[in-house]
PDB file of C-alpha atoms and ligand atoms in Angstrom:
ATOM      1  CA  MET A 130    -170.121  89.993-211.970  1.00 95.00           C
ATOM      2  CA  ILE A 131    -167.832  86.916-210.579  1.00 97.00           C
ATOM      3  CA  VAL A 132    -165.290  86.915-207.489  1.00 98.00           C
ATOM      4  CA  LEU A 133    -163.214  83.430-208.041  1.00 98.00           C
ATOM      5  CA  LYS A 134    -161.012  82.588-205.433  1.00 98.00           C
ATOM      6  CA  LEU A 135    -157.715  80.428-206.720  1.00 98.00           C
ATOM      7  CA  GLY A 136    -157.046  78.611-203.188  1.00 96.00           C
ATOM      8  CA  GLY A 137    -153.174  78.851-202.337  1.00 96.00           C
ATOM      9  CA  SER A 138    -153.444  75.073-201.613  1.00 94.00           C
ATOM     10  CA  ALA A 139    -154.934  74.587-205.365  1.00 96.00           C
ATOM     11  CA  ILE A 140    -151.983  75.881-207.017  1.00 97.00           C
ATOM     12  CA  THR A 141    -148.800  75.235-204.688  1.00 97.00           C
ATOM     13  CA  ASP A 142    -147.594  72.521-203.052  1.00 92.00           C
ATOM     14  CA  LYS A 143    -148.372  73.799-199.653  1.00 79.00           C
ATOM     15  CA  GLU A 144    -146.173  71.220-197.783  1.00 81.00           C
ATOM     16  CA  ARG A 145    -143.055  72.499-199.396  1.00 88.00           C
ATOM     17  CA  PRO A 146    -141.934  76.378-198.774  1.00 90.00           C
ATOM     18  CA  GLU A 147    -142.601  78.594-202.042  1.00 93.00           C
ATOM     19  CA  THR A 148    -143.210  75.513-204.066  1.00 95.00           C
ATOM     20  CA  LEU A 149    -145.408  76.467-207.038  1.00 97.00           C
ATOM     21  CA  ASP A 150    -147.920  73.544-208.475  1.00 97.00           C
ATOM     22  CA  GLY A 151    -147.540  74.545-212.190  1.00 97.00           C
ATOM     23  CA  ASP A 152    -149.813  72.090-213.546  1.00 97.00           C
ATOM     24  CA  ALA A 153    -152.846  72.866-211.488  1.00 97.00           C
ATOM     25  CA  LEU A 154    -152.211  76.684-211.702  1.00 98.00           C
ATOM     26  CA  GLY A 155    -151.969  76.247-215.568  1.00 98.00           C
ATOM     27  CA  ARG A 156    -155.222  74.032-215.831  1.00 97.00           C
ATOM     28  CA  ALA A 157    -156.766  76.945-213.618  1.00 98.00           C
ATOM     29  CA  ALA A 158    -155.658  79.915-215.805  1.00 98.00           C
ATOM     30  CA  ASP A 159    -156.613  77.524-219.305  1.00 98.00           C
ATOM     31  CA  ALA A 160    -160.258  77.397-217.571  1.00 97.00           C
ATOM     32  CA  ILE A 161    -160.256  81.288-216.960  1.00 97.00           C
ATOM     33  CA  SER A 162    -159.167  81.417-220.697  1.00 97.00           C
ATOM     34  CA  ALA A 163    -162.039  79.456-222.128  1.00 95.00           C
ATOM     35  CA  ALA A 164    -164.566  80.841-219.660  1.00 95.00           C
ATOM     36  CA  LEU A 165    -163.671  84.559-220.708  1.00 94.00           C
ATOM     37  CA  ASP A 166    -163.129  83.611-224.604  1.00 92.00           C
ATOM     38  CA  GLY A 167    -166.536  81.872-224.523  1.00 87.00           C
ATOM     39  CA  GLY A 168    -168.549  85.107-223.224  1.00 83.00           C
ATOM     40  CA  ASP A 169    -168.937  83.504-220.071  1.00 73.00           C
ATOM     41  CA  ALA A 170    -167.957  85.649-216.530  1.00 73.00           C
ATOM     42  CA  GLU A 171    -167.846  88.814-218.505  1.00 80.00           C
ATOM     43  CA  ASP A 172    -166.360  91.224-215.194  1.00 94.00           C
ATOM     44  CA  LEU A 173    -164.337  88.620-213.390  1.00 97.00           C
ATOM     45  CA  VAL A 174    -162.275  89.405-209.842  1.00 98.00           C
ATOM     46  CA  ILE A 175    -159.460  86.696-209.368  1.00 98.00           C
ATOM     47  CA  VAL A 176    -158.097  86.589-205.535  1.00 98.00           C
ATOM     48  CA  HIS A 177    -155.619  83.575-205.110  1.00 98.00           C
ATOM     49  CA  GLY A 178    -154.747  82.541-201.552  1.00 97.00           C
ATOM     50  CA  GLY A 179    -151.092  81.571-200.309  1.00 96.00           C
ATOM     51  CA  GLY A 180    -150.310  78.100-200.035  1.00 94.00           C
ATOM     52  CA  SER A 181    -146.766  77.489-199.706  1.00 93.00           C
ATOM     53  CA  PHE A 182    -145.865  81.223-200.412  1.00 96.00           C
ATOM     54  CA  GLY A 183    -147.009  83.471-197.557  1.00 95.00           C
ATOM     55  CA  HIS A 184    -148.196  81.281-194.584  1.00 94.00           C
ATOM     56  CA  HIS A 185    -144.761  79.539-193.923  1.00 93.00           C
ATOM     57  CA  ASN A 186    -143.375  83.406-193.726  1.00 95.00           C
ATOM     58  CA  ALA A 187    -146.048  84.705-191.594  1.00 97.00           C
ATOM     59  CA  SER A 188    -145.920  81.652-188.931  1.00 95.00           C
ATOM     60  CA  GLU A 189    -141.971  82.108-189.017  1.00 96.00           C
ATOM     61  CA  HIS A 190    -142.471  85.676-187.931  1.00 98.00           C
ATOM     62  CA  GLY A 191    -145.371  84.438-185.523  1.00 97.00           C
ATOM     63  CA  VAL A 192    -147.885  86.924-187.610  1.00 98.00           C
ATOM     64  CA  THR A 193    -151.548  85.870-188.163  1.00 96.00           C
ATOM     65  CA  THR A 194    -155.059  87.824-188.939  1.00 95.00           C
ATOM     66  CA  ALA A 195    -154.460  89.087-184.931  1.00 95.00           C
ATOM     67  CA  ALA A 196    -151.269  88.895-184.045  1.00 97.00           C
ATOM     68  CA  GLY A 197    -149.229  91.758-185.979  1.00 98.00           C
ATOM     69  CA  THR A 198    -145.288  92.931-186.973  1.00 98.00           C
ATOM     70  CA  ARG A 199    -143.945  95.993-186.998  1.00 98.00           C
ATOM     71  CA  ASP A 200    -140.582  94.561-188.729  1.00 98.00           C
ATOM     72  CA  ALA A 201    -140.027  96.111-192.006  1.00 98.00           C
ATOM     73  CA  GLU A 202    -138.114  92.906-192.704  1.00 98.00           C
ATOM     74  CA  ALA A 203    -140.673  90.800-191.893  1.00 98.00           C
ATOM     75  CA  VAL A 204    -143.116  92.728-193.938  1.00 98.00           C
ATOM     76  CA  ALA A 205    -140.864  92.077-196.953  1.00 98.00           C
ATOM     77  CA  ASP A 206    -140.821  88.802-196.425  1.00 98.00           C
ATOM     78  CA  ILE A 207    -144.594  87.992-196.172  1.00 98.00           C
ATOM     79  CA  HIS A 208    -145.576  90.297-198.764  1.00 98.00           C
ATOM     80  CA  GLY A 209    -142.727  89.590-201.028  1.00 98.00           C
ATOM     81  CA  ALA A 210    -143.837  86.044-201.233  1.00 98.00           C
ATOM     82  CA  MET A 211    -147.106  86.537-201.996  1.00 98.00           C
ATOM     83  CA  LYS A 212    -146.386  89.230-205.015  1.00 98.00           C
ATOM     84  CA  THR A 213    -143.749  86.532-206.096  1.00 98.00           C
ATOM     85  CA  LEU A 214    -146.576  83.777-206.219  1.00 98.00           C
ATOM     86  CA  ASN A 215    -148.822  86.872-208.069  1.00 98.00           C
ATOM     87  CA  GLN A 216    -146.179  87.150-210.618  1.00 98.00           C
ATOM     88  CA  PHE A 217    -146.441  83.448-211.544  1.00 98.00           C
ATOM     89  CA  VAL A 218    -150.543  83.484-211.462  1.00 98.00           C
ATOM     90  CA  LEU A 219    -150.271  86.660-213.373  1.00 98.00           C
ATOM     91  CA  GLN A 220    -147.724  85.035-216.139  1.00 98.00           C
ATOM     92  CA  ARG A 221    -149.694  82.239-216.580  1.00 98.00           C
ATOM     93  CA  LEU A 222    -152.903  84.188-217.241  1.00 98.00           C
ATOM     94  CA  LEU A 223    -151.192  86.133-219.824  1.00 98.00           C
ATOM     95  CA  GLU A 224    -149.321  83.502-221.739  1.00 98.00           C
ATOM     96  CA  ARG A 225    -153.327  82.628-221.968  1.00 98.00           C
ATOM     97  CA  ASP A 226    -154.283  86.190-223.242  1.00 97.00           C
ATOM     98  CA  VAL A 227    -155.987  87.060-220.430  1.00 97.00           C
ATOM     99  CA  ASN A 228    -155.999  90.677-219.497  1.00 97.00           C
ATOM    100  CA  ALA A 229    -154.720  90.067-215.909  1.00 98.00           C
ATOM    101  CA  VAL A 230    -153.490  92.772-213.851  1.00 98.00           C
ATOM    102  CA  PRO A 231    -151.806  92.978-210.169  1.00 98.00           C
ATOM    103  CA  VAL A 232    -153.516  94.650-207.371  1.00 98.00           C
ATOM    104  CA  HIS A 233    -151.398  94.353-204.184  1.00 98.00           C
ATOM    105  CA  PRO A 234    -153.910  94.815-200.715  1.00 98.00           C
ATOM    106  CA  PHE A 235    -150.649  95.806-198.668  1.00 98.00           C
ATOM    107  CA  SER A 236    -150.736  98.979-200.556  1.00 98.00           C
ATOM    108  CA  THR A 237    -154.454  99.913-200.308  1.00 97.00           C
ATOM    109  CA  ALA A 238    -156.243  97.822-197.935  1.00 98.00           C
ATOM    110  CA  ARG A 239    -156.111  98.616-193.791  1.00 98.00           C
ATOM    111  CA  ARG A 240    -157.699  97.176-190.497  1.00 98.00           C
ATOM    112  CA  ASP A 241    -159.106  99.931-187.665  1.00 98.00           C
ATOM    113  CA  ALA A 242    -158.432  98.977-184.159  1.00 98.00           C
ATOM    114  CA  ASP A 243    -161.314  96.354-183.699  1.00 97.00           C
ATOM    115  CA  GLY A 244    -159.759  94.247-187.041  1.00 97.00           C
ATOM    116  CA  ALA A 245    -162.268  95.848-189.049  1.00 97.00           C
ATOM    117  CA  LEU A 246    -161.172  95.403-193.188  1.00 97.00           C
ATOM    118  CA  ALA A 247    -161.566  98.333-195.250  1.00 98.00           C
ATOM    119  CA  LEU A 248    -160.562  97.435-198.932  1.00 98.00           C
ATOM    120  CA  PRO A 249    -161.122 100.275-201.520  1.00 98.00           C
ATOM    121  CA  THR A 250    -162.683  98.957-204.788  1.00 98.00           C
ATOM    122  CA  GLY A 251    -163.019 102.399-206.973  1.00 98.00           C
ATOM    123  CA  GLN A 252    -159.815 101.265-208.838  1.00 98.00           C
ATOM    124  CA  ILE A 253    -161.270  97.712-209.460  1.00 98.00           C
ATOM    125  CA  GLU A 254    -164.590  98.977-210.852  1.00 98.00           C
ATOM    126  CA  THR A 255    -162.178 100.979-213.170  1.00 98.00           C
ATOM    127  CA  MET A 256    -160.104  97.984-213.972  1.00 98.00           C
ATOM    128  CA  LEU A 257    -163.224  95.913-214.674  1.00 97.00           C
ATOM    129  CA  ALA A 258    -164.876  98.670-216.754  1.00 97.00           C
ATOM    130  CA  GLU A 259    -161.703  99.230-218.830  1.00 97.00           C
ATOM    131  CA  GLY A 260    -161.297  95.624-219.421  1.00 96.00           C
ATOM    132  CA  PHE A 261    -159.012  94.351-217.270  1.00 97.00           C
ATOM    133  CA  VAL A 262    -158.977  91.056-214.805  1.00 98.00           C
ATOM    134  CA  PRO A 263    -157.745  92.591-211.686  1.00 98.00           C
ATOM    135  CA  VAL A 264    -156.239  89.581-209.676  1.00 98.00           C
ATOM    136  CA  LEU A 265    -155.619  90.720-205.627  1.00 98.00           C
ATOM    137  CA  HIS A 266    -154.251  88.225-203.469  1.00 98.00           C
ATOM    138  CA  GLY A 267    -153.884  87.330-199.515  1.00 98.00           C
ATOM    139  CA  ASP A 268    -152.018  89.874-198.020  1.00 98.00           C
ATOM    140  CA  LEU A 269    -150.403  91.811-195.291  1.00 98.00           C
ATOM    141  CA  VAL A 270    -152.657  95.166-194.186  1.00 98.00           C
ATOM    142  CA  ALA A 271    -151.475  98.179-191.839  1.00 98.00           C
ATOM    143  CA  HIS A 272    -153.514  97.242-189.065  1.00 98.00           C
ATOM    144  CA  ALA A 273    -154.420 100.064-186.405  1.00 98.00           C
ATOM    145  CA  GLY A 274    -152.850  99.294-183.199  1.00 98.00           C
ATOM    146  CA  ALA A 275    -151.375  95.977-184.201  1.00 98.00           C
ATOM    147  CA  GLY A 276    -148.555  97.018-186.908  1.00 98.00           C
ATOM    148  CA  ALA A 277    -149.399  94.738-189.910  1.00 98.00           C
ATOM    149  CA  THR A 278    -151.595  91.857-189.612  1.00 98.00           C
ATOM    150  CA  VAL A 279    -152.460  89.033-192.408  1.00 98.00           C
ATOM    151  CA  VAL A 280    -155.648  89.111-194.874  1.00 98.00           C
ATOM    152  CA  SER A 281    -156.653  86.052-196.036  1.00 96.00           C
ATOM    153  CA  GLY A 282    -157.625  85.726-199.803  1.00 97.00           C
ATOM    154  CA  ASP A 283    -161.049  84.583-198.273  1.00 96.00           C
ATOM    155  CA  GLU A 284    -161.539  87.959-196.129  1.00 96.00           C
ATOM    156  CA  LEU A 285    -160.946  89.801-199.571  1.00 98.00           C
ATOM    157  CA  VAL A 286    -163.551  88.155-201.550  1.00 98.00           C
ATOM    158  CA  ALA A 287    -166.273  88.821-199.121  1.00 96.00           C
ATOM    159  CA  ALA A 288    -164.907  92.334-199.179  1.00 97.00           C
ATOM    160  CA  LEU A 289    -165.155  92.310-202.997  1.00 98.00           C
ATOM    161  CA  ALA A 290    -168.485  90.503-203.017  1.00 97.00           C
ATOM    162  CA  ARG A 291    -170.169  93.108-200.858  1.00 96.00           C
ATOM    163  CA  ASP A 292    -168.873  96.600-202.581  1.00 97.00           C
ATOM    164  CA  LEU A 293    -168.772  95.437-206.028  1.00 97.00           C
ATOM    165  CA  GLU A 294    -172.376  93.482-205.148  1.00 96.00           C
ATOM    166  CA  ALA A 295    -171.262  90.239-207.194  1.00 97.00           C
ATOM    167  CA  ASP A 296    -173.597  88.042-208.560  1.00 96.00           C
ATOM    168  CA  ARG A 297    -171.880  84.805-207.669  1.00 95.00           C
ATOM    169  CA  VAL A 298    -168.402  83.942-205.735  1.00 97.00           C
ATOM    170  CA  GLY A 299    -166.477  80.964-205.986  1.00 97.00           C
ATOM    171  CA  LEU A 300    -163.959  79.301-203.948  1.00 97.00           C
ATOM    172  CA  CYS A 301    -161.303  76.770-205.452  1.00 97.00           C
ATOM    173  CA  SER A 302    -159.692  74.606-203.013  1.00 95.00           C
ATOM    174  CA  THR A 303    -157.650  71.473-202.995  1.00 94.00           C
ATOM    175  CA  VAL A 304    -161.013  69.142-202.006  1.00 95.00           C
ATOM    176  CA  PRO A 305    -163.833  68.650-204.065  1.00 97.00           C
ATOM    177  CA  GLY A 306    -166.165  70.884-201.734  1.00 97.00           C
ATOM    178  CA  VAL A 307    -166.791  70.674-197.927  1.00 96.00           C
ATOM    179  CA  LEU A 308    -166.672  67.092-196.554  1.00 96.00           C
ATOM    180  CA  ASP A 309    -168.602  65.415-194.129  1.00 95.00           C
ATOM    181  CA  ASP A 310    -167.862  62.738-191.988  1.00 94.00           C
ATOM    182  CA  GLU A 311    -167.545  60.163-194.212  1.00 96.00           C
ATOM    183  CA  ASP A 312    -165.567  62.547-196.591  1.00 95.00           C
ATOM    184  CA  ALA A 313    -168.830  62.957-199.003  1.00 97.00           C
ATOM    185  CA  VAL A 314    -169.218  66.581-200.212  1.00 98.00           C
ATOM    186  CA  ILE A 315    -171.761  68.145-198.555  1.00 97.00           C
ATOM    187  CA  ASP A 316    -174.372  69.740-201.029  1.00 97.00           C
ATOM    188  CA  CYS A 317    -175.413  73.111-199.005  1.00 97.00           C
ATOM    189  CA  ILE A 318    -174.380  74.499-195.818  1.00 96.00           C
ATOM    190  CA  THR A 319    -176.704  77.189-194.290  1.00 95.00           C
ATOM    191  CA  SER A 320    -175.454  77.246-190.585  1.00 93.00           C
ATOM    192  CA  PHE A 321    -172.459  77.088-189.161  1.00 92.00           C
ATOM    193  CA  GLU A 322    -173.551  74.812-186.063  1.00 92.00           C
ATOM    194  CA  ASP A 323    -174.737  72.333-188.237  1.00 92.00           C
ATOM    195  CA  VAL A 324    -171.354  71.517-189.738  1.00 94.00           C
ATOM    196  CA  GLU A 325    -169.014  72.687-187.232  1.00 92.00           C
ATOM    197  CA  ALA A 326    -167.894  69.342-185.901  1.00 93.00           C
ATOM    198  CA  VAL A 327    -166.542  68.157-189.339  1.00 93.00           C
ATOM    199  CA  LEU A 328    -164.715  71.614-190.345  1.00 91.00           C
ATOM    200  CA  GLY A 329    -161.147  71.627-189.673  1.00 79.00           C
ATOM    201  CA  ALA A 330    -158.054  74.003-190.271  1.00 73.00           C
ATOM    202  CA  SER A 331    -155.770  73.050-193.358  1.00 71.00           C
ATOM    203  CA  ASP A 332    -153.851  70.207-193.411  1.00 73.00           C
ATOM    204  CA  ALA A 333    -150.763  72.291-193.764  1.00 74.00           C
ATOM    205  CA  THR A 334    -149.480  75.666-192.542  1.00 74.00           C
ATOM    206  CA  ASP A 335    -151.691  78.117-192.540  1.00 80.00           C
ATOM    207  CA  VAL A 336    -152.005  80.994-190.534  1.00 81.00           C
ATOM    208  CA  THR A 337    -155.628  82.204-191.554  1.00 80.00           C
ATOM    209  CA  GLY A 338    -158.631  79.146-190.430  1.00 77.00           C
ATOM    210  CA  GLY A 339    -158.356  76.841-193.056  1.00 83.00           C
ATOM    211  CA  MET A 340    -161.977  75.277-194.017  1.00 92.00           C
ATOM    212  CA  ALA A 341    -163.431  76.551-190.836  1.00 91.00           C
ATOM    213  CA  GLY A 342    -162.231  80.182-191.648  1.00 88.00           C
ATOM    214  CA  LYS A 343    -163.887  79.888-195.355  1.00 91.00           C
ATOM    215  CA  VAL A 344    -167.356  78.512-193.973  1.00 94.00           C
ATOM    216  CA  ARG A 345    -167.587  81.144-191.745  1.00 91.00           C
ATOM    217  CA  THR A 346    -166.730  83.965-193.854  1.00 90.00           C
ATOM    218  CA  LEU A 347    -168.770  82.907-196.378  1.00 93.00           C
ATOM    219  CA  LEU A 348    -171.909  82.436-194.518  1.00 93.00           C
ATOM    220  CA  ASP A 349    -171.782  86.294-193.904  1.00 90.00           C
ATOM    221  CA  LEU A 350    -171.946  87.113-197.558  1.00 94.00           C
ATOM    222  CA  GLU A 351    -175.362  87.609-199.242  1.00 92.00           C
ATOM    223  CA  ALA A 352    -174.421  86.435-203.011  1.00 93.00           C
ATOM    224  CA  PRO A 353    -174.193  82.829-203.454  1.00 93.00           C
ATOM    225  CA  ALA A 354    -170.943  80.928-202.995  1.00 96.00           C
ATOM    226  CA  SER A 355    -169.621  77.595-203.460  1.00 97.00           C
ATOM    227  CA  ILE A 356    -166.499  75.584-202.852  1.00 97.00           C
ATOM    228  CA  PHE A 357    -165.403  73.553-204.984  1.00 98.00           C
ATOM    229  CA  GLY A 358    -162.124  71.780-206.755  1.00 97.00           C
ATOM    230  CA  LEU A 359    -159.767  72.641-209.381  1.00 96.00           C
ATOM    231  CA  GLU A 360    -161.716  70.483-212.172  1.00 96.00           C
ATOM    232  CA  ASP A 361    -164.788  72.332-211.738  1.00 98.00           C
ATOM    233  CA  VAL A 362    -163.673  75.893-211.858  1.00 97.00           C
ATOM    234  CA  GLU A 363    -165.005  75.936-215.517  1.00 95.00           C
ATOM    235  CA  PRO A 364    -168.355  74.360-214.962  1.00 96.00           C
ATOM    236  CA  PHE A 365    -168.516  77.329-211.929  1.00 97.00           C
ATOM    237  CA  LEU A 366    -167.809  79.870-214.497  1.00 96.00           C
ATOM    238  CA  ALA A 367    -170.163  78.505-217.048  1.00 94.00           C
ATOM    239  CA  GLY A 368    -172.768  79.204-214.558  1.00 94.00           C
ATOM    240  CA  GLU A 369    -173.303  75.511-212.875  1.00 95.00           C
ATOM    241  CA  GLU A 370    -172.917  75.009-208.854  1.00 94.00           C
ATOM    242  CA  PRO A 371    -170.466  72.540-208.235  1.00 97.00           C
ATOM    243  CA  GLY A 372    -168.912  71.340-204.961  1.00 98.00           C
ATOM    244  CA  THR A 373    -170.438  73.023-201.600  1.00 98.00           C
ATOM    245  CA  LYS A 374    -173.105  75.864-202.201  1.00 97.00           C
ATOM    246  CA  ILE A 375    -173.038  78.223-198.834  1.00 96.00           C
ATOM    247  CA  GLU A 376    -175.902  80.323-198.270  1.00 92.00           C
ATOM    248  CA  PHE A 377    -176.308  83.389-196.833  1.00 79.00           C
ATOM    249  CA  GLU A 378    -177.005  82.797-192.529  1.00 67.00           C
ATOM    250  CA  ALA A 379    -178.944  85.704-191.568  1.00 66.00           C
ATOM    251  CA  SER A 380    -178.352  86.702-187.952  1.00 60.00           C
TER     252      SER A 380
HETATM  253  N1  ATP B 427    -164.800  69.258-193.745  1.00 91.92           N
HETATM  254  C1  ATP B 427    -163.631  69.433-194.682  1.00 91.92           C
HETATM  255  N2  ATP B 427    -163.849  69.387-195.657  1.00 91.92           N
HETATM  256  C2  ATP B 427    -163.154  69.837-196.644  1.00 91.92           C
HETATM  257  N3  ATP B 427    -161.561  70.492-196.515  1.00 91.92           N
HETATM  258  C3  ATP B 427    -161.308  70.373-195.095  1.00 91.92           C
HETATM  259  C4  ATP B 427    -161.998  70.093-193.871  1.00 91.92           C
HETATM  260  N4  ATP B 427    -161.819  70.098-192.827  1.00 91.92           N
HETATM  261  C5  ATP B 427    -160.879  70.655-193.129  1.00 91.92           C
HETATM  262  N5  ATP B 427    -160.568  70.932-194.311  1.00 91.92           N
HETATM  263  C6  ATP B 427    -159.145  71.264-194.619  1.00 91.92           C
HETATM  264  O1  ATP B 427    -158.897  72.498-195.231  1.00 91.92           O
HETATM  265  C7  ATP B 427    -158.510  72.732-196.664  1.00 91.92           C
HETATM  266  C8  ATP B 427    -158.340  73.858-197.305  1.00 91.92           C
HETATM  267  O2  ATP B 427    -158.796  75.166-196.808  1.00 91.92           O
HETATM  268  P1  ATP B 427    -157.285  75.989-197.021  1.00 91.92           P
HETATM  269  O3  ATP B 427    -156.964  77.161-196.138  1.00 91.92           O
HETATM  270  O4  ATP B 427    -155.973  75.028-197.495  1.00 91.92           O
HETATM  271  O5  ATP B 427    -157.252  76.283-198.455  1.00 91.92           O
HETATM  272  P2  ATP B 427    -157.183  77.397-199.546  1.00 91.92           P
HETATM  273  O6  ATP B 427    -157.968  78.205-199.830  1.00 91.92           O
HETATM  274  O7  ATP B 427    -157.196  76.501-200.758  1.00 91.92           O
HETATM  275  O8  ATP B 427    -155.604  77.642-199.416  1.00 91.92           O
HETATM  276  P3  ATP B 427    -155.147  79.232-198.827  1.00 91.92           P
HETATM  277  O9  ATP B 427    -155.601  79.620-197.588  1.00 91.92           O
HETATM  278  O10 ATP B 427    -153.883  78.432-198.506  1.00 91.92           O
HETATM  279  O11 ATP B 427    -155.640  79.744-200.086  1.00 91.92           O
HETATM  280  C9  ATP B 427    -158.520  71.324-197.051  1.00 91.92           C
HETATM  281  O12 ATP B 427    -157.099  71.081-197.863  1.00 91.92           O
HETATM  282  C10 ATP B 427    -158.214  70.834-195.800  1.00 91.92           C
HETATM  283  O13 ATP B 427    -157.123  70.149-195.228  1.00 91.92           O
HETATM  284  C1  IP8 B 428    -150.264  84.206-195.344  1.00 91.92           C
HETATM  285  C2  IP8 B 428    -150.406  85.311-196.131  1.00 91.92           C
HETATM  286  C3  IP8 B 428    -150.166  86.470-196.297  1.00 91.92           C
HETATM  287  C4  IP8 B 428    -151.908  85.329-197.294  1.00 91.92           C
HETATM  288  C5  IP8 B 428    -152.899  84.012-197.032  1.00 91.92           C
HETATM  289  O1  IP8 B 428    -154.336  84.381-198.041  1.00 91.92           O
HETATM  290  P1  IP8 B 428    -154.931  82.797-197.700  1.00 91.92           P
HETATM  291  O2  IP8 B 428    -154.021  81.644-198.367  1.00 91.92           O
HETATM  292  O3  IP8 B 428    -155.851  83.088-198.620  1.00 91.92           O
HETATM  293  O4  IP8 B 428    -155.625  82.669-196.832  1.00 91.92           O
END
């Protein structure tokens, strides 16, 4: 069972609000379709991030993973932007005969007062058993005591990987992996402290922590995880370990 995140920065033009990178999304969809046709990735769950959809909207409304909103119009704006991008992703997958179906986290997940995420996965297991490819996305979630806050695709990936006991986790982004201070791809990360100095936020508007947030989330995960660029989606799905491998940091 594989959980693959298509990073928002990889499939959109993150500098321009609500602008799709149609070529990049098409290439990712080609790789997914080829892997499914070839028998790789039998059970696949896809999650996509926001990129230029969602982050700008959340930022305008002052909403982050911790700062919430109780304004239904702000919810409609941020969640609506993510649903628009989800439609594009589904469309590109369906055009390539991938049996993709949408799952909107706002309708199913929640956070408690401490910010802990609860994401039901029973419906996702049934979708997989019935031959569907569930496609989730970074979103808003109802948050006890805070209204609605952002949940990143990375956080969803971690929750899905734990609950569904994923064999492998892959995060495709706009970079070929986590880069060191000379812009070389780091092969393997086993501790946050080892790489903290080179980890930054995203270059573009981003309310969920950029690369630092990604590495921190993946280090908590027992399943093997990799961060790689768009060109490595196909090798990853075929069982290779491109880009940067993030190994479980036992605490
Ligand atoms: N050491 C680093 N190595 C690689 N990228 C880094 C590093 N430090 C900061 N970054 C930034 O992190 C970005 C990737 O994080 P970002 O959150 O934008 O990715 P994403 O998951 O693809 O997008 P989204 O969050 O919209 O889904 C890179 O584009 C780069 O600007
Ligand atoms: C900004 C919103 C609503 C979701 C962001 O998800 P991410 O791009 O995976 O961090």
